Coordinates of C-alpha atoms in Angstrom, one line a residue:
M1 CA -51.7 2.2 -61.8
T2 CA -53.7 -0.3 -59.8
N3 CA -51.1 -3.1 -60.4
S4 CA -48.4 -0.6 -59.3
S5 CA -50.3 0.8 -56.3
S6 CA -50.7 -3.0 -55.3
S7 CA -47.2 -4.0 -55.9
T8 CA -45.8 -1.1 -53.7
T9 CA -48.5 -2.2 -50.8
S10 CA -47.1 -5.6 -51.0
R11 CA -43.7 -4.5 -50.9
E12 CA -44.4 -2.4 -48.1
N13 CA -46.2 -5.2 -46.2
L14 CA -42.9 -7.5 -46.6
V15 CA -40.4 -5.1 -45.6
H16 CA -40.0 -4.8 -41.9
K17 CA -39.7 -1.0 -40.4
V18 CA -36.4 0.4 -39.2
N19 CA -36.6 2.0 -35.8
F20 CA -36.1 5.8 -36.3
S21 CA -36.7 7.1 -32.7
N22 CA -35.2 9.9 -31.3
P23 CA -31.5 9.7 -30.2
R24 CA -30.8 9.0 -26.5
R25 CA -29.6 12.0 -24.3
F26 CA -25.5 12.3 -24.0
S27 CA -25.8 11.4 -20.2
T28 CA -27.6 8.1 -21.1
T29 CA -25.1 7.1 -23.5
V30 CA -22.2 8.0 -21.3
K31 CA -23.9 6.0 -18.2
S32 CA -24.4 2.9 -20.4
D33 CA -20.9 2.9 -21.7
L34 CA -19.5 3.6 -18.4
K35 CA -21.4 0.7 -16.9
E36 CA -20.3 -1.8 -19.6
T37 CA -16.9 -0.7 -19.2
F38 CA -16.4 -0.9 -15.6
F39 CA -19.5 -3.1 -14.6
P40 CA -19.9 -5.6 -17.4
D41 CA -21.0 -8.4 -14.9
D42 CA -24.0 -5.9 -13.2
P43 CA -22.8 -7.0 -9.7
F44 CA -25.9 -5.6 -8.2
R45 CA -28.4 -6.8 -10.5
Q46 CA -29.9 -9.6 -7.8
F47 CA -30.8 -6.8 -5.3
K48 CA -32.3 -4.0 -7.7
N49 CA -35.6 -4.3 -6.5
E50 CA -34.7 -4.2 -2.7
T51 CA -36.1 -1.7 -0.6
S52 CA -34.7 -2.3 2.6
A53 CA -31.6 0.0 3.2
Y54 CA -29.9 -2.5 5.7
R55 CA -30.2 -5.4 3.4
I56 CA -28.9 -3.3 0.6
T57 CA -25.8 -2.3 2.9
I58 CA -25.4 -5.8 3.5
A59 CA -25.5 -6.8 0.0
C60 CA -23.1 -4.3 -1.3
L61 CA -20.5 -5.2 1.3
K62 CA -20.9 -8.9 0.4
E63 CA -20.6 -8.1 -3.3
S64 CA -17.9 -5.5 -3.5
V65 CA -15.7 -5.5 0.0
M66 CA -16.0 -8.4 2.2
P67 CA -17.7 -11.2 0.0
S68 CA -16.2 -14.2 2.4
L69 CA -16.6 -12.7 5.5
L70 CA -20.2 -12.4 5.1
T71 CA -20.4 -16.0 3.4
Y72 CA -18.8 -17.4 6.2
L73 CA -21.2 -15.9 8.6
Q74 CA -24.2 -17.5 6.9
F75 CA -22.0 -20.5 6.1
W76 CA -21.2 -21.5 9.6
A77 CA -24.8 -21.4 10.5
S78 CA -26.2 -24.2 8.1
S79 CA -22.7 -26.2 7.5
N80 CA -21.3 -29.1 9.5
S81 CA -18.0 -29.9 10.5
S82 CA -17.0 -32.1 7.5
F83 CA -16.5 -29.0 5.2
F84 CA -13.3 -28.1 7.4
S85 CA -11.7 -31.5 7.4
H86 CA -10.0 -31.0 3.9
A87 CA -7.8 -27.8 4.6
D88 CA -4.3 -27.7 3.5
S89 CA -0.9 -26.2 5.0
S90 CA 2.1 -18.2 5.4
F91 CA 0.0 -16.6 8.2
I92 CA -1.2 -13.0 7.9
P93 CA -2.1 -12.6 4.1
P94 CA -4.2 -16.0 4.0
L95 CA -6.3 -14.4 7.1
V96 CA -6.6 -11.2 5.1
Y97 CA -7.8 -13.2 2.0
A98 CA -10.3 -14.9 3.6
V99 CA -11.9 -11.6 4.6
F100 CA -11.5 -9.9 1.6
G101 CA -11.5 -12.9 -1.2
S102 CA -14.3 -14.4 -3.6
S103 CA -12.6 -17.4 -4.4
K104 CA -13.7 -20.7 -2.7
D105 CA -10.6 -22.6 -4.0
I106 CA -7.4 -20.5 -4.2
A107 CA -5.0 -20.9 -1.7
V108 CA -2.5 -17.7 -0.8
G109 CA 1.3 -18.1 -0.8
T110 CA 4.5 -16.7 -2.6
I111 CA 5.4 -17.8 -6.2
A112 CA 8.6 -18.2 -7.6
S113 CA 8.3 -16.1 -10.5
A114 CA 7.2 -13.2 -8.6
S115 CA 10.2 -13.7 -6.1
V116 CA 12.8 -13.7 -9.1
L117 CA 11.3 -10.5 -10.4
L118 CA 11.2 -8.6 -7.2
G119 CA 14.7 -9.7 -6.5
S120 CA 16.0 -8.7 -10.0
I121 CA 14.7 -5.2 -9.4
L122 CA 15.6 -4.7 -5.9
E123 CA 19.2 -5.6 -6.6
Q124 CA 19.7 -3.3 -8.9
A125 CA 19.3 -0.6 -6.2
V126 CA 21.0 -2.4 -3.4
S127 CA 22.9 -5.3 -2.5
P128 CA 21.2 -8.2 -0.1
K129 CA 24.8 -9.0 1.2
D130 CA 26.2 -5.3 1.3
N131 CA 23.1 -3.9 3.0
P132 CA 20.7 -6.5 4.3
T133 CA 18.6 -4.6 6.5
L134 CA 17.8 -1.9 3.7
Y135 CA 17.2 -4.6 1.2
L136 CA 14.9 -6.3 3.7
H137 CA 12.8 -3.1 4.2
L138 CA 12.6 -2.3 0.5
V139 CA 11.0 -5.7 0.0
F140 CA 8.2 -4.8 2.5
T141 CA 8.2 -1.3 0.9
A142 CA 7.5 -2.9 -2.5
T143 CA 4.8 -5.2 -1.3
F144 CA 3.1 -2.2 0.5
F145 CA 3.2 -0.3 -3.0
T146 CA 2.3 -3.7 -4.6
G147 CA -0.9 -3.6 -2.6
V148 CA -2.0 -0.1 -3.1
F149 CA -1.9 -0.8 -6.9
Q150 CA -3.7 -3.8 -6.5
F151 CA -6.3 -2.4 -4.6
A152 CA -6.8 0.5 -6.6
L153 CA -7.3 -1.3 -9.6
G154 CA -9.9 -3.4 -7.9
F155 CA -11.6 -0.2 -6.2
F156 CA -11.6 1.8 -9.3
R157 CA -12.9 -1.5 -11.4
L158 CA -9.6 -1.4 -13.6
G159 CA -9.5 -5.0 -14.1
I160 CA -10.4 -4.4 -17.7
L161 CA -6.5 -3.6 -18.0
V162 CA -5.8 -7.5 -17.5
D163 CA -7.8 -8.0 -20.9
F164 CA -4.9 -6.5 -22.7
L165 CA -2.6 -9.5 -21.5
S166 CA -3.1 -11.8 -24.4
H167 CA -2.8 -15.8 -23.8
S168 CA -0.1 -15.9 -26.0
T169 CA 1.8 -13.3 -23.6
I170 CA 1.0 -15.0 -20.5
V171 CA 2.3 -18.6 -21.8
G172 CA 5.7 -17.2 -23.2
F173 CA 6.3 -15.0 -19.8
M174 CA 5.3 -17.8 -17.3
S175 CA 7.4 -20.3 -19.2
G176 CA 9.9 -18.1 -19.8
A177 CA 10.1 -17.2 -15.8
A178 CA 10.2 -21.2 -15.2
T179 CA 13.1 -21.4 -17.5
I180 CA 15.0 -18.8 -15.7
I181 CA 14.1 -20.0 -12.1
C182 CA 15.1 -23.3 -13.4
F183 CA 18.6 -22.1 -14.5
Q184 CA 19.1 -20.4 -11.4
Q185 CA 18.5 -23.4 -9.3
L186 CA 22.2 -24.9 -10.9
K187 CA 23.6 -22.7 -8.2
G188 CA 22.3 -25.2 -5.4
M189 CA 22.7 -28.3 -7.9
F190 CA 26.5 -27.6 -8.3
G191 CA 27.1 -26.4 -4.7
L192 CA 28.5 -23.0 -5.9
T193 CA 28.9 -19.8 -3.1
Y194 CA 29.0 -17.1 -5.6
F195 CA 26.6 -16.5 -8.3
T196 CA 25.2 -13.8 -10.5
S197 CA 22.3 -11.4 -9.2
K198 CA 21.0 -10.9 -12.8
T199 CA 18.3 -13.0 -14.2
D200 CA 19.0 -13.6 -18.1
V201 CA 20.2 -17.0 -19.2
I202 CA 23.2 -15.7 -20.8
S203 CA 24.6 -14.3 -17.1
V204 CA 23.4 -17.2 -15.3
L205 CA 25.3 -19.7 -17.7
H206 CA 28.3 -17.7 -17.7
S207 CA 28.2 -17.5 -13.8
V208 CA 27.9 -21.4 -13.8
F209 CA 30.6 -22.5 -16.4
S210 CA 33.0 -19.8 -15.3
Q211 CA 33.0 -21.6 -11.9
T212 CA 33.8 -25.2 -13.2
H213 CA 36.5 -25.7 -10.6
H214 CA 33.7 -25.1 -7.8
W215 CA 31.6 -27.4 -9.0
R216 CA 30.9 -30.5 -6.6
W217 CA 30.0 -33.7 -8.2
Q218 CA 28.4 -35.1 -5.1
S219 CA 25.8 -32.3 -5.0
A220 CA 25.2 -32.5 -8.6
L221 CA 24.5 -36.2 -8.3
A222 CA 22.2 -36.0 -5.4
G223 CA 20.3 -33.1 -7.1
V224 CA 19.8 -35.0 -10.1
C225 CA 18.8 -38.1 -8.4
F226 CA 16.1 -36.3 -6.4
L227 CA 15.1 -34.5 -9.4
V228 CA 14.4 -37.5 -11.4
F229 CA 12.6 -39.0 -8.1
L230 CA 10.3 -36.1 -8.2
L231 CA 9.5 -36.4 -12.0
A232 CA 8.7 -39.8 -11.7
T233 CA 6.3 -39.6 -8.9
K234 CA 4.4 -37.1 -10.8
H235 CA 4.8 -39.6 -14.1
V236 CA 3.3 -42.2 -12.1
K237 CA 0.4 -40.3 -10.7
K238 CA -0.4 -39.3 -14.2
K239 CA -0.7 -42.4 -15.5
K240 CA -2.2 -44.3 -12.3
P241 CA -4.3 -41.8 -10.7
S242 CA -5.1 -44.7 -7.7
L243 CA -1.3 -44.4 -6.7
Y244 CA -1.8 -40.8 -5.6
W245 CA 0.0 -41.7 -2.6
V246 CA 3.1 -41.8 -4.5
S247 CA 3.1 -38.2 -5.2
A248 CA 2.5 -37.2 -1.5
L249 CA 6.2 -38.6 -1.0
A250 CA 7.2 -35.4 -3.2
P251 CA 5.7 -31.7 -3.5
M252 CA 2.4 -31.7 -5.7
E253 CA 2.6 -29.4 -8.4
G254 CA -0.5 -30.1 -10.4
I255 CA -0.5 -27.5 -12.9
A256 CA -3.3 -29.0 -15.3
I257 CA -5.2 -28.9 -12.1
A258 CA -4.6 -25.4 -11.4
R259 CA -6.0 -24.2 -14.6
S260 CA -9.1 -26.5 -14.6
F261 CA -10.3 -26.3 -11.0
A262 CA -12.5 -23.1 -11.3
T263 CA -14.2 -24.5 -14.7
M264 CA -14.7 -27.9 -13.2
K265 CA -16.4 -26.5 -10.0
H266 CA -18.4 -24.0 -12.3
N267 CA -17.1 -21.3 -10.3
Q268 CA -17.1 -17.5 -11.7
I269 CA -14.2 -15.3 -10.1
D270 CA -14.6 -11.8 -10.0
G271 CA -11.2 -10.0 -11.1
N272 CA -12.0 -6.7 -9.4
K273 CA -12.9 -8.2 -6.3
E274 CA -9.8 -10.4 -6.1
M275 CA -7.4 -7.5 -7.2
V276 CA -9.1 -5.8 -4.1
A277 CA -8.5 -8.9 -1.7
F278 CA -4.8 -9.2 -2.8
G279 CA -4.4 -5.7 -2.6
M280 CA -5.4 -5.7 1.0
M281 CA -3.4 -8.9 2.0
N282 CA 0.0 -7.2 0.5
L283 CA -1.1 -4.1 2.3
V284 CA -1.6 -5.6 5.9
G285 CA 1.2 -8.0 4.9
S286 CA 3.9 -5.1 4.5
F287 CA 3.2 -3.7 7.9
T288 CA 3.5 -7.3 9.6
S289 CA 6.8 -7.9 7.9
C290 CA 5.2 -10.4 5.2
Y291 CA 6.5 -10.8 1.7
L292 CA 4.9 -10.3 -1.4
T293 CA 2.1 -12.9 -1.7
T294 CA -0.6 -14.0 -4.4
G295 CA -2.4 -17.1 -5.6
P296 CA 0.1 -19.9 -6.4
F297 CA -0.6 -22.8 -8.9
S298 CA 0.9 -25.3 -6.7
K299 CA -1.0 -24.4 -3.7
T300 CA -4.1 -24.0 -5.2
A301 CA -3.6 -27.4 -6.8
V302 CA -3.4 -29.0 -3.7
N303 CA -6.4 -27.2 -2.1
Y304 CA -8.6 -28.7 -5.2
S305 CA -6.9 -32.0 -4.7
A306 CA -7.8 -32.2 -0.9
G307 CA -11.5 -31.4 -1.8
C308 CA -11.3 -27.7 -0.1
K309 CA -14.9 -26.3 -0.4
T310 CA -14.6 -22.7 0.8
A311 CA -11.8 -20.2 1.5
M312 CA -11.8 -21.1 5.0
S313 CA -8.9 -23.5 4.0
N314 CA -6.7 -20.4 4.0
V315 CA -7.4 -19.8 7.6
V316 CA -6.8 -23.2 8.7
M317 CA -3.5 -23.1 6.4
A318 CA -2.5 -19.9 8.3
V319 CA -2.9 -21.8 11.8
C320 CA -0.9 -24.6 10.6
M321 CA 1.7 -22.1 9.6
M322 CA 1.5 -20.5 12.9
L323 CA 2.6 -23.7 14.4
T324 CA 5.1 -24.8 12.1
L325 CA 6.7 -21.7 12.3
L326 CA 6.7 -21.9 16.3
F327 CA 7.4 -25.7 16.8
I328 CA 8.7 -27.3 13.5
A329 CA 10.6 -24.8 11.7
P330 CA 13.8 -25.1 13.1
A331 CA 13.9 -28.8 11.7
F332 CA 14.0 -27.4 8.1
G333 CA 17.0 -25.6 9.0
Y334 CA 18.9 -29.0 8.0
T335 CA 17.4 -29.4 4.7
P336 CA 20.1 -29.5 2.1
L337 CA 20.3 -26.6 -0.6
V338 CA 20.5 -29.0 -3.5
T339 CA 17.2 -30.5 -2.1
L340 CA 15.4 -27.3 -2.2
S341 CA 17.0 -26.6 -5.9
A342 CA 15.6 -29.9 -7.2
I343 CA 12.1 -29.3 -5.6
I344 CA 12.0 -25.8 -7.3
M345 CA 13.3 -27.2 -10.6
A346 CA 10.8 -30.0 -10.6
A347 CA 8.0 -27.6 -10.0
M348 CA 9.2 -25.0 -12.7
L349 CA 9.4 -27.8 -15.3
G350 CA 5.7 -28.2 -15.0
L351 CA 5.3 -24.3 -16.1
I352 CA 7.0 -24.6 -19.3
E353 CA 4.1 -25.2 -21.6
Y354 CA 5.6 -26.3 -24.8
E355 CA 2.4 -28.6 -25.6
E356 CA 0.6 -25.2 -25.4
A357 CA 3.2 -23.2 -27.4
Y358 CA 2.8 -25.9 -30.1
H359 CA -0.8 -25.7 -30.1
I360 CA -0.5 -21.9 -30.6
Y361 CA 1.8 -22.6 -33.7
K362 CA -0.5 -24.8 -35.0
V363 CA -3.4 -22.4 -34.7
D364 CA -2.3 -19.1 -35.2
K365 CA 1.5 -18.2 -36.2
Y366 CA 1.1 -14.6 -35.4
D367 CA 0.3 -15.7 -31.7
F368 CA 3.2 -18.1 -31.8
C369 CA 5.7 -15.1 -32.4
I370 CA 4.2 -13.1 -29.6
C371 CA 4.6 -16.0 -27.6
M372 CA 8.1 -16.6 -28.6
S373 CA 9.0 -13.1 -28.0
A374 CA 7.6 -12.9 -24.4
Y375 CA 9.8 -16.2 -23.9
L376 CA 13.0 -15.0 -25.6
G377 CA 12.7 -11.5 -24.2
V378 CA 12.3 -13.0 -20.4
I379 CA 15.4 -15.5 -20.8
F380 CA 17.7 -13.2 -22.6
L381 CA 17.0 -9.9 -21.2
S382 CA 14.9 -9.8 -17.9
M383 CA 11.3 -10.4 -16.5
D384 CA 10.7 -6.9 -15.9
V385 CA 12.2 -5.4 -19.2
G386 CA 12.4 -8.0 -21.7
R387 CA 8.6 -8.7 -21.9
R388 CA 7.5 -5.0 -22.4
P389 CA 9.1 -3.7 -25.9
Y390 CA 8.2 -7.1 -27.6
D391 CA 5.3 -9.1 -26.8
I392 CA 2.9 -6.4 -25.5
G393 CA 4.3 -4.3 -28.4
L394 CA 2.9 -6.9 -30.9
S395 CA -0.1 -7.5 -29.3
I396 CA -0.9 -3.8 -29.6
I397 CA 0.1 -3.5 -32.9
R398 CA -2.2 -6.8 -33.8
A399 CA -5.0 -4.9 -32.1
L400 CA -4.5 -1.8 -33.9
L401 CA -4.1 -3.7 -37.1
C402 CA -7.6 -5.2 -36.4
V403 CA -9.1 -1.8 -36.0
A404 CA -7.3 0.0 -39.1
R405 CA -7.7 -2.9 -41.3
P406 CA -11.3 -4.1 -40.6
P407 CA -12.5 -7.1 -43.0
I408 CA -15.0 -6.0 -45.7
S409 CA -16.8 -8.8 -47.5
N410 CA -18.8 -9.0 -50.7
L411 CA -22.0 -11.2 -49.9
G412 CA -24.0 -13.7 -52.3
N413 CA -27.6 -15.1 -51.6
V414 CA -27.6 -18.8 -50.2
S415 CA -29.8 -20.7 -52.7
N416 CA -33.6 -20.9 -51.8
S417 CA -32.9 -18.8 -48.4
A418 CA -32.8 -15.4 -47.1
M419 CA -28.9 -15.9 -45.9
Y420 CA -26.6 -13.8 -47.4
R421 CA -22.7 -15.0 -46.8
D422 CA -19.2 -13.9 -47.9
I423 CA -18.7 -15.2 -51.4
E424 CA -14.8 -16.0 -50.8
Q425 CA -15.8 -18.4 -48.1
Y426 CA -18.9 -19.7 -50.0
P427 CA -18.1 -19.8 -53.6
S428 CA -21.4 -21.7 -54.5
V429 CA -23.6 -18.8 -53.2
E430 CA -25.5 -16.5 -55.9
K431 CA -24.8 -13.0 -56.8
V432 CA -27.8 -10.6 -56.8
P433 CA -28.1 -9.2 -60.5
G434 CA -27.3 -5.6 -60.5
V435 CA -26.8 -5.4 -56.4
L436 CA -23.4 -5.2 -54.6
I437 CA -23.7 -6.3 -51.1
L438 CA -20.8 -5.3 -48.7
Q439 CA -20.7 -6.1 -45.1
L440 CA -18.6 -4.1 -43.2
G441 CA -17.0 -5.6 -40.2
S442 CA -16.0 -3.5 -37.6
P443 CA -16.5 0.2 -36.1
I444 CA -15.7 2.7 -38.3
Y445 CA -12.9 5.2 -36.7
F446 CA -10.9 7.7 -38.0
A447 CA -8.2 5.1 -38.1
N448 CA -9.8 2.9 -40.7
C449 CA -11.9 5.4 -42.8
T450 CA -9.3 5.7 -45.6
Y451 CA -9.1 1.9 -45.8
V452 CA -13.0 1.6 -45.8
R453 CA -13.5 4.1 -48.3
E454 CA -10.5 2.4 -50.4
R455 CA -12.2 -1.3 -50.1
I456 CA -15.6 0.1 -51.0
S457 CA -14.0 1.7 -54.3
R458 CA -12.0 -1.4 -55.0
W459 CA -15.1 -3.9 -54.7
M460 CA -17.0 -1.4 -57.1
D461 CA -14.2 -1.3 -59.6
H462 CA -14.0 -5.1 -59.6
E463 CA -17.4 -5.9 -59.9
Q464 CA -17.7 -3.6 -63.1
S465 CA -14.6 -5.0 -64.6
I466 CA -16.2 -8.7 -64.2
G467 CA -17.7 -9.5 -67.9
D468 CA -20.3 -11.7 -66.2
S469 CA -23.6 -10.2 -67.2
K470 CA -25.0 -11.2 -64.1
S471 CA -22.9 -9.0 -62.1
A472 CA -22.0 -6.1 -64.6
D473 CA -23.8 -2.6 -64.5
I474 CA -24.2 -2.2 -61.0
E475 CA -27.0 -0.2 -60.0
H476 CA -27.3 -0.6 -56.3
I477 CA -24.8 -0.9 -53.5
I478 CA -26.0 -2.4 -50.2
L479 CA -24.0 -1.8 -46.9
D480 CA -24.4 -4.0 -44.3
M481 CA -23.6 -2.3 -41.1
G482 CA -24.6 -5.2 -38.7
G483 CA -21.1 -5.4 -37.9
V484 CA -20.4 -1.8 -37.3
S485 CA -20.6 -1.4 -33.4
A486 CA -19.8 2.3 -33.4
I487 CA -18.7 5.2 -36.1
D488 CA -17.3 8.7 -34.8
I489 CA -17.4 11.9 -36.7
T490 CA -14.7 11.0 -39.0
G491 CA -16.1 8.0 -40.1
I492 CA -19.5 9.7 -40.9
G493 CA -17.8 12.2 -42.8
M494 CA -16.1 9.6 -44.9
L495 CA -19.5 7.7 -45.2
T496 CA -21.1 10.8 -46.7
E497 CA -18.2 11.1 -49.3
V498 CA -18.8 7.7 -50.2
L499 CA -22.2 8.0 -50.7
K500 CA -21.9 11.4 -52.8
S501 CA -19.3 9.7 -54.9
I502 CA -21.1 6.4 -55.4
E503 CA -24.5 8.3 -56.3
R504 CA -22.5 10.7 -58.8
K505 CA -22.0 7.3 -60.7
G506 CA -25.9 6.9 -60.7
I507 CA -26.0 4.0 -58.3
N508 CA -28.2 3.9 -55.5
V509 CA -26.7 3.4 -52.0
L510 CA -29.0 1.3 -49.3
I511 CA -28.0 0.7 -45.8
S512 CA -29.1 -2.4 -43.8
N513 CA -29.4 -3.3 -40.1
P514 CA -27.6 -0.3 -38.6
K515 CA -27.2 -0.9 -34.8
M516 CA -28.7 1.8 -32.4
E517 CA -25.5 3.6 -31.6
V518 CA -24.9 4.1 -35.3
M519 CA -28.3 4.9 -35.9
E520 CA -28.2 7.7 -33.4
K521 CA -25.0 9.2 -35.1
L522 CA -26.6 9.0 -38.4
T523 CA -29.6 10.9 -37.4
L524 CA -27.9 13.5 -35.4
S525 CA -25.5 14.3 -38.4
K526 CA -28.5 14.3 -40.8
L527 CA -27.0 11.4 -43.0
V528 CA -30.4 9.8 -42.4
D529 CA -31.9 12.9 -44.6
T530 CA -29.2 12.6 -47.0
I531 CA -29.9 9.1 -47.5
G532 CA -33.3 8.6 -47.2
K533 CA -35.3 6.9 -44.6
D534 CA -36.7 4.6 -47.5
S535 CA -33.0 3.5 -48.2
I536 CA -32.5 1.9 -44.8
F537 CA -33.6 -1.4 -43.9
L538 CA -33.8 -3.8 -41.2
S539 CA -32.0 -6.6 -42.9
I540 CA -30.2 -7.6 -45.9
N541 CA -33.0 -9.5 -47.5
D542 CA -35.4 -6.4 -47.0
A543 CA -32.9 -4.3 -49.2
V544 CA -32.2 -6.9 -51.6
E545 CA -36.3 -7.2 -52.2
A546 CA -36.4 -3.3 -52.5
C547 CA -33.4 -3.3 -55.1
C548 CA -35.2 -6.3 -57.0
F549 CA -38.7 -4.4 -56.8
T550 CA -36.9 -1.2 -58.5
L551 CA -35.1 -3.3 -61.1
R552 CA -38.3 -4.6 -62.0
S553 CA -40.0 -1.5 -62.0
S554 CA -37.1 0.1 -64.5
K555 CA -37.5 -2.7 -66.6
K556 CA -41.0 -2.4 -67.2
G557 CA -40.6 1.1 -68.1
V558 CA -37.9 0.6 -70.7
D559 CA -39.9 -2.4 -72.0
S560 CA -43.3 -0.1 -72.2
K561 CA -40.9 2.8 -73.9
V562 CA -39.5 0.4 -76.4
E563 CA -43.3 -0.9 -77.2
T564 CA -44.7 2.6 -77.7
S565 CA -41.8 3.7 -79.9
D566 CA -42.4 0.7 -82.2
V567 CA -45.9 1.5 -82.4
I568 CA -45.1 5.3 -83.5
V569 CA -42.7 3.7 -86.0

């Protein structure tokens, strides 16, 4: 009796206690969930202890509405003029962004992909040749509603929707858009007067090759020569950065710089603030006859290369653009169309990310399928229709599969340690005799309850069918719920059924490492009382120690019965 008491005491000292505190109130959990959903960055944390109403108001405006404007008021007071000597050369939108934007590097302007997308949509409603006035008004109207939509997304903190666009989708879409834009420049390269208004590659190529008798070899030759020159300047700058002045003779389209400048400067951009800024500049722009604007890669790359320090570069760019429109713009009217086509083609070729697509192919074949579906959908259908049913659909299907088919691993012990790892990933780990350790790796919802129940049953049947004496005769099952971040009522019902089914087979069930949200649901559903608080542990190692203690105690009991029966005989 003394030995048993001392063993129990030592076991209790070794096992860490699980927190069985009362569940939080519903309002508390909802507040926490909403905060993590819409304010994951906790933007107002730096002045949570501020008591001055004036300072709180200024801080709120700075963080949520006009970050750049208030930054400038502080910046001008302490800066010198050298900060404004590196600004690049569009008028109203950059000024608006300078007030509402949060990025110090982005340059505001138009982009070719948005132009093609907007044109392909509007030309289905009205022809720019037959009714140019109505077409122009529709452009401004589309810009207005784009601004409304962007502002609403940012104001209501719905930037989370952008997270559902995977990297593979963006790569495929941008590459497809760049390909379409390149093909459309064949109109200028061959000097064609009439051209299709459709954006798919089949229609574009049909329009080109059905007018071979209208091709102008002089235009094609000039276009090819200028295109080769532009690509050569990029190559020279890439190989020898010291010859940066060579690429200055051509438009700078530094895509690699545009993608990496934020990381290189260790800047963090709030997507919701940017949506508000883009929305405001398109709203204001639509009332001042401005075209749809955003933050293009090329201009941002030029800003970065020029050493711009703040969004003040947009103000300087706007002033320069105003002077250009007033005094220099007439000179650009003599620029040959073939030259503009070559410039656009050179810029778009840099957006076709074949190296990134190959990298995706090597790493994840499913992501590559998503990327290619976006690319092929854009070039063979259209930019606004082709990407929706394919790449986004495949991304959603993959996300649903990850939820509906969560990973469930059989764990073993790493020798001479308290660590437990997947036996398939680490074949050298040792199974605990008489104990089956299963790790549940995702939230348990109605969508995956049946699968989780079947997987647990299959693992039990598999272990029982193995002839190895070390793993046969399962007496304990440990369900590690460290990866289960949430559970719904259907999941609780499934777990209850599994527990009853396993216990009917004479097998004890233990739970380890339940998270707070899961623990609250288990407590409210009385499942904790069904399992027993003594069967819930803080870690796998504690649960294993409890199982081993029970196994040793039952073995001693059997041995003592055998010895007693021998004495009686």
